[in-house]
Short mmCIF file of C-alpha atoms in Angstrom, two decimals:
data_model
loop_
_atom_site.label_atom_id
_atom_site.label_comp_id
_atom_site.label_asym_id
_atom_site.label_seq_id
_atom_site.Cartn_x
_atom_site.Cartn_y
_atom_site.Cartn_z
CA MET B 828 -31.58 11.23 -11.50
CA ALA B 829 -28.50 12.77 -9.93
CA LEU B 830 -28.16 12.65 -6.17
CA PRO B 831 -28.31 15.94 -4.28
CA LYS B 832 -24.95 17.57 -3.76
CA LYS B 833 -25.10 16.92 -0.02
CA ASN B 834 -25.50 13.18 -0.57
CA MET B 835 -22.71 13.09 -3.13
CA LEU B 836 -20.34 14.74 -0.66
CA ASP B 837 -21.41 12.36 2.10
CA LEU B 838 -20.57 9.41 -0.15
CA LYS B 839 -16.94 10.50 -0.38
CA ILE B 840 -15.75 8.48 2.62
CA PRO B 841 -17.67 5.27 1.73
CA LEU B 842 -16.48 5.41 -1.90
CA ILE B 843 -12.85 6.07 -1.01
CA SER B 844 -12.95 3.32 1.62
CA LEU B 845 -14.44 0.90 -0.92
CA GLY B 846 -11.81 1.87 -3.48
CA VAL B 847 -9.00 1.33 -0.98
CA PHE B 848 -10.22 -2.17 -0.08
CA ILE B 849 -10.72 -3.16 -3.73
CA GLY B 850 -7.24 -1.85 -4.52
CA ILE B 851 -5.75 -3.81 -1.63
CA GLY B 852 -7.62 -6.90 -2.79
CA LEU B 853 -6.18 -6.57 -6.29
CA ILE B 854 -2.64 -6.16 -4.95
CA VAL B 855 -2.84 -9.13 -2.58
CA TRP B 856 -4.48 -11.22 -5.32
CA TRP B 857 -1.52 -10.48 -7.57
CA PHE B 858 0.96 -11.73 -4.97
CA ARG B 859 -1.10 -14.42 -3.25
CA HIS B 860 -4.52 -15.76 -4.30
CA ILE B 861 -7.83 -14.55 -5.73
CA MET B 862 -9.61 -15.39 -2.46
CA TYR B 863 -7.95 -12.32 -0.93
CA PHE B 864 -9.55 -10.16 -3.62
CA TYR B 865 -12.96 -11.54 -2.67
CA LEU B 866 -12.18 -11.07 1.04
CA PHE B 867 -11.08 -7.44 0.85
CA THR B 868 -13.70 -6.49 -1.73
CA GLY B 869 -16.35 -8.03 0.52
CA ILE B 870 -15.04 -6.07 3.51
CA GLY B 871 -15.07 -2.93 1.37
CA PHE B 872 -18.71 -3.37 0.38
CA LEU B 873 -19.73 -4.14 3.96
CA ASP B 874 -18.01 -0.98 5.15
CA PHE B 875 -19.56 0.99 2.28
CA GLY B 876 -23.04 -0.25 3.12
CA THR B 877 -22.59 0.46 6.82
CA ARG B 878 -21.42 4.03 6.22
CA VAL B 879 -24.28 4.75 3.82
CA LEU B 880 -26.80 3.44 6.36
CA VAL B 881 -25.21 5.58 9.06
CA HIS B 882 -25.75 8.64 6.87
CA TYR B 883 -29.50 7.99 6.75
CA TYR B 884 -29.84 6.49 10.25
CA PRO B 885 -27.21 8.23 12.42
CA LYS B 886 -28.90 7.17 15.67
CA ILE B 887 -27.90 3.54 15.08
CA ARG B 888 -24.31 4.38 14.11
CA GLN B 889 -22.81 2.39 16.98
CA PHE B 890 -25.18 -0.55 16.54
CA LEU B 891 -24.19 -0.83 12.88
CA ARG B 892 -20.49 -0.46 13.67
CA LEU B 893 -20.61 -3.16 16.35
CA CYS B 894 -22.57 -5.48 14.04
CA LEU B 895 -19.89 -5.00 11.38
CA GLN B 896 -17.14 -5.60 13.93
CA LEU B 897 -18.85 -8.73 15.23
CA LEU B 898 -19.39 -10.06 11.70
CA LEU B 899 -15.85 -9.40 10.46
CA GLY B 900 -14.19 -10.33 13.75
CA SER B 901 -16.09 -13.62 13.96
CA PHE B 902 -15.24 -14.47 10.36
CA LEU B 903 -11.54 -13.73 10.86
CA LEU B 904 -11.27 -15.55 14.20
CA PHE B 905 -13.64 -18.50 13.92
CA TRP B 906 -13.66 -19.31 10.20
CA LEU B 907 -10.24 -18.23 8.97
CA GLY B 908 -8.60 -18.79 12.36
CA LEU B 909 -10.04 -21.86 14.05
CA VAL B 910 -11.38 -23.65 10.95
CA ILE B 911 -8.78 -22.80 8.29
CA GLY B 912 -5.90 -22.25 10.71
CA VAL B 913 -4.91 -18.68 9.76
CA ASN B 914 -3.34 -16.88 12.72
CA PHE B 915 -3.61 -13.07 12.66
CA GLN B 916 -1.77 -12.33 15.91
CA PHE B 917 1.58 -10.53 15.90
CA PRO B 918 3.91 -13.44 16.85
CA GLU B 919 2.66 -15.42 13.84
CA ILE B 920 4.60 -13.06 11.56
CA PHE B 921 7.83 -14.54 12.88
CA PHE B 922 6.55 -18.11 13.07
CA ASP B 923 5.60 -17.88 9.38
CA ALA B 924 8.88 -16.20 8.47
CA TYR B 925 10.77 -19.07 10.07
CA GLU B 926 8.75 -21.48 7.90
CA GLY B 927 9.19 -19.30 4.81
CA VAL B 928 5.46 -18.68 4.30
CA VAL B 929 3.14 -15.67 4.29
CA THR B 930 -0.27 -15.88 5.97
CA GLY B 931 -2.78 -13.75 7.84
CA ALA B 932 -0.55 -12.00 10.38
CA LEU B 933 1.78 -10.43 7.82
CA ILE B 934 -1.14 -9.58 5.54
CA GLN B 935 -2.89 -7.86 8.46
CA LEU B 936 0.30 -5.95 9.27
CA VAL B 937 0.73 -4.70 5.70
CA VAL B 938 -2.93 -4.03 4.92
CA ALA B 939 -4.43 -2.88 8.24
CA ARG B 940 -1.34 -1.34 9.81
CA LEU B 941 0.80 0.02 6.98
CA ILE B 942 -1.65 0.88 4.15
CA LEU B 943 -5.09 1.52 5.70
CA PRO B 944 -3.77 4.01 8.34
CA PHE B 945 -2.95 6.49 5.56
CA PHE B 946 -6.69 6.65 4.82
CA LEU B 947 -8.64 5.57 7.90
CA GLY B 948 -6.13 5.52 10.75
CA ASN B 949 -6.68 2.69 13.23
CA ALA B 950 -10.20 1.94 11.95
CA PHE B 951 -9.44 -1.80 11.79
CA CYS B 952 -9.50 -1.80 15.60
CA SER B 953 -13.09 -0.55 15.77
CA ARG B 954 -14.51 -2.47 12.81
CA ALA B 955 -12.80 -5.85 12.55
CA CYS B 956 -10.74 -6.63 15.66
CA TRP B 957 -12.45 -9.39 17.67
CA THR B 958 -10.47 -8.77 20.88
CA GLY B 959 -11.33 -5.07 20.65
CA PHE B 960 -15.00 -6.04 20.31
CA PHE B 961 -14.74 -8.17 23.45
CA PHE B 962 -13.12 -5.36 25.46
CA GLU B 963 -15.72 -2.86 24.28
CA MET B 964 -18.69 -5.08 25.09
CA THR B 965 -17.38 -6.07 28.54
CA ASN B 966 -16.62 -2.50 29.59
CA THR B 967 -19.89 -0.65 29.13
CA LYS B 968 -19.63 1.56 32.23
CA LYS B 969 -18.85 5.27 32.03
CA GLN B 970 -15.12 5.79 31.50
CA ASP B 971 -13.19 6.62 34.68
CA LYS B 972 -10.68 9.28 33.71
CA SER B 973 -8.87 8.86 37.04
CA LYS B 974 -7.69 5.46 35.81
CA ASN B 975 -6.35 6.86 32.58
CA VAL B 976 -2.78 5.73 32.05
CA PRO B 977 -1.42 7.39 28.88
CA ARG B 978 0.15 5.19 26.25
CA SER B 979 3.86 5.09 27.02
CA LYS B 980 6.14 4.69 24.01
CA ILE B 981 8.68 2.96 26.24
CA ILE B 982 6.16 0.38 27.49
CA ALA B 983 4.61 -0.12 24.04
CA TRP B 984 7.92 -0.63 22.24
CA THR B 985 9.35 -2.75 25.06
CA TYR B 986 6.33 -5.04 24.79
CA LEU B 987 6.62 -5.20 20.99
CA ILE B 988 10.35 -5.97 21.06
CA SER B 989 9.78 -8.57 23.79
CA LEU B 990 7.15 -10.25 21.61
CA VAL B 991 9.58 -10.32 18.69
CA CYS B 992 12.33 -11.91 20.81
CA ILE B 993 10.00 -14.46 22.43
CA SER B 994 8.44 -15.33 19.05
CA LEU B 995 11.83 -15.94 17.44
CA PHE B 996 12.90 -18.06 20.41
CA VAL B 997 9.70 -20.14 20.28
CA ALA B 998 9.98 -20.53 16.49
CA PHE B 999 13.54 -21.81 16.89
CA LEU B 1000 12.65 -24.33 19.60
CA TRP B 1001 9.22 -25.47 18.41
CA ASN B 1002 7.46 -23.57 15.68
CA PRO B 1003 3.65 -23.59 16.05
CA ALA B 1004 3.30 -22.71 12.35
CA ALA B 1005 4.82 -26.02 11.30
CA ASP B 1006 1.69 -28.02 12.09
CA ILE B 1007 -1.91 -26.99 11.37
CA GLU B 1008 -3.40 -28.50 14.54
CA THR B 1009 -0.71 -26.98 16.73
CA ARG B 1010 -1.32 -23.64 15.04
CA LYS B 1011 -5.03 -23.78 15.86
CA TRP B 1012 -4.34 -24.46 19.54
CA TRP B 1013 -1.80 -21.66 19.52
CA ILE B 1014 -4.46 -19.32 18.07
CA ILE B 1015 -6.77 -20.18 20.98
CA GLY B 1016 -3.98 -19.72 23.52
CA GLU B 1017 -2.82 -16.37 22.13
CA ASN B 1018 -6.31 -14.90 22.04
CA LEU B 1019 -7.14 -16.13 25.55
CA PHE B 1020 -3.89 -14.59 26.79
CA ILE B 1021 -4.66 -11.20 25.20
CA ILE B 1022 -8.26 -11.21 26.47
CA SER B 1023 -7.16 -12.20 30.00
CA VAL B 1024 -4.41 -9.59 30.20
CA GLY B 1025 -6.65 -6.91 28.73
CA PHE B 1026 -9.56 -7.78 31.00
CA ILE B 1027 -7.37 -7.54 34.13
CA LEU B 1028 -5.63 -4.34 33.02
CA THR B 1029 -8.98 -2.66 32.37
CA PHE B 1030 -9.78 -2.70 36.09
CA PHE B 1031 -6.53 -0.91 36.92
CA VAL B 1032 -5.83 1.47 34.04
CA GLY B 1033 -9.17 2.02 32.31
CA SER B 1034 -11.04 1.17 29.12
CA ARG B 1035 -9.49 -1.02 26.39
CA ALA B 1036 -6.25 -1.09 28.38
CA TYR B 1037 -4.53 -3.71 26.23
CA CYS B 1038 -5.35 -1.77 23.07
CA ARG B 1039 -4.25 1.58 24.50
CA ILE B 1040 -1.08 0.49 26.27
CA LEU B 1041 0.28 -2.74 24.80
CA CYS B 1042 -1.15 -3.73 21.41
CA PRO B 1043 1.84 -4.13 19.04
CA PHE B 1044 -0.32 -3.50 15.98
CA ILE B 1045 -1.44 -0.07 17.27
CA THR B 1046 2.19 0.67 18.14
CA ILE B 1047 3.00 0.22 14.45
CA SER B 1048 -0.10 1.73 12.85
CA GLY B 1049 0.07 4.60 15.35
CA LEU B 1050 3.21 5.77 13.58
CA ILE B 1051 1.14 6.34 10.43
CA SER B 1052 -2.36 7.16 11.71
CA PRO B 1053 -1.52 10.85 12.41
CA LEU B 1054 -1.13 11.15 8.62
CA SER B 1055 -4.60 9.69 7.99
CA LEU B 1056 -6.71 11.36 5.31
CA PHE B 1057 -9.88 10.98 7.39
CA LYS B 1058 -10.09 11.99 11.05
CA ILE B 1059 -12.67 13.05 13.60
CA THR B 1060 -13.01 16.79 12.99
CA PRO B 1061 -14.79 19.59 14.91
CA ILE B 1062 -17.14 21.30 12.44
CA ASN B 1063 -19.60 23.25 14.60
CA THR B 1064 -17.48 24.29 17.56
CA ASP B 1065 -19.81 27.18 18.43
CA ASN B 1066 -22.46 24.59 19.30
CA CYS B 1067 -20.25 22.90 21.91
CA THR B 1068 -21.64 23.18 25.47
CA ASN B 1069 -18.52 21.68 27.07
CA CYS B 1070 -20.57 18.78 28.45
CA LYS B 1071 -17.60 16.47 27.75
CA LYS B 1072 -19.79 13.55 26.73
CA CYS B 1073 -17.32 13.02 23.89
CA ASP B 1074 -14.60 12.41 26.50
CA ASP B 1075 -16.83 10.17 28.63
CA ASN B 1076 -17.67 7.93 25.67
CA CYS B 1077 -14.20 7.57 24.16
CA PRO B 1078 -12.99 3.98 24.75
CA MET B 1079 -9.39 5.10 24.23
CA LEU B 1080 -9.75 7.84 26.89
CA ILE B 1081 -8.71 10.61 24.49
CA ASP B 1082 -9.31 14.19 25.59
CA VAL B 1083 -11.65 14.93 22.69
CA ASN B 1084 -13.06 18.08 24.28
CA THR B 1085 -9.67 19.80 24.20
CA TYR B 1086 -9.41 19.17 20.46
CA VAL B 1087 -12.87 20.70 20.04
CA ILE B 1088 -11.99 23.77 22.10
CA ASN B 1089 -8.81 24.26 20.05
CA LYS B 1090 -10.71 23.56 16.80
CA LYS B 1091 -8.23 20.83 15.88
CA ARG B 1092 -8.74 17.46 14.25
CA ILE B 1093 -8.25 14.54 16.65
CA ASN B 1094 -4.64 13.66 16.02
CA ASP B 1095 -4.11 11.13 18.81
CA ASN B 1096 -2.30 8.08 17.45
CA THR B 1097 -4.51 5.75 19.53
CA CYS B 1098 -7.78 7.01 18.00
CA ILE B 1099 -9.59 4.01 16.50
CA LEU B 1100 -12.26 6.02 14.63
CA CYS B 1101 -15.06 4.27 16.48
CA GLU B 1102 -17.01 7.54 16.22
CA ARG B 1103 -18.50 7.16 19.70
CA CYS B 1104 -17.64 10.80 20.32
CA ILE B 1105 -19.74 11.72 17.27
CA SER B 1106 -22.65 9.57 18.44
CA SER B 1107 -22.58 11.03 21.95
CA CYS B 1108 -22.73 14.66 20.78
CA LYS B 1109 -26.29 15.99 20.50
CA HIS B 1110 -25.15 19.21 18.86
CA ASN B 1111 -23.40 17.75 15.79
CA VAL B 1112 -20.06 19.29 16.74
CA LEU B 1113 -17.97 16.42 15.40
CA LYS B 1114 -17.76 14.66 12.06
CA LEU B 1115 -15.49 12.16 10.33
CA SER B 1116 -14.07 14.11 7.41
CA ALA B 1117 -11.09 14.57 5.15
CA LYS B 1118 -8.48 17.21 5.78
CA THR B 1119 -9.19 20.55 4.12
CA LYS B 1120 -7.39 23.87 3.98
CA ASN B 1121 -9.57 25.01 6.89
CA ASN B 1122 -8.67 22.17 9.23
#
């Protein structure tokens, strides 16, 4: 029996997302190893299942998203990172390059920051990033807009370039990628550094401060995310009561309400598609959807 038209349309995002991950898995398998096909296909099916469940149980949207983020983040950090020794942090790109190898960091850059943003923007940050999960779970209070420090391109690119220079210098003196045990300790150190800096910054400049202001991966994917096929889109603007709960619940401190008033898709390059603005709206004003001729 064919599904109702409404359900078929609602499956568009899950099916496209699944297709993208399977396609990425096939490409990386061709260049690297079949395990990457299993990895990305598995992520694709998990995302597919989560999005289908959200369609039928929208009230647990955030619970399902956080469960997915915890599952994927834990797998990437604890199993692939601390057990296998795969480092996904930005400096590892240059450590690996110095050794002439390709591992998790470069694969994350290409897949999550150069390919995925054309379809789902910075969605990796809200569905797989373990540091992002930590920041979100440790900052559950209502967002304080007075602390909002906008993402500065100068600060973001200065931090990224500084990381590149420091990474090359460290790789030249003593490359952590040369030894598996050293690499594992470096993984622990890098993640503790990011969590510590982000935790401190949050008190001074607001929610997910490291992600919003410094993260080198968002600096890169943010160049592409404005071109994303899927974005948070106002669909029932007449229902908006201007309560601004969408603003209060945005972990990236985006002025969602202004986009709603102007009937524009959220085009902020720091949007991580966490869909908390959608969950917070009782009037179904917002929806994650593809670009159409009307928006």
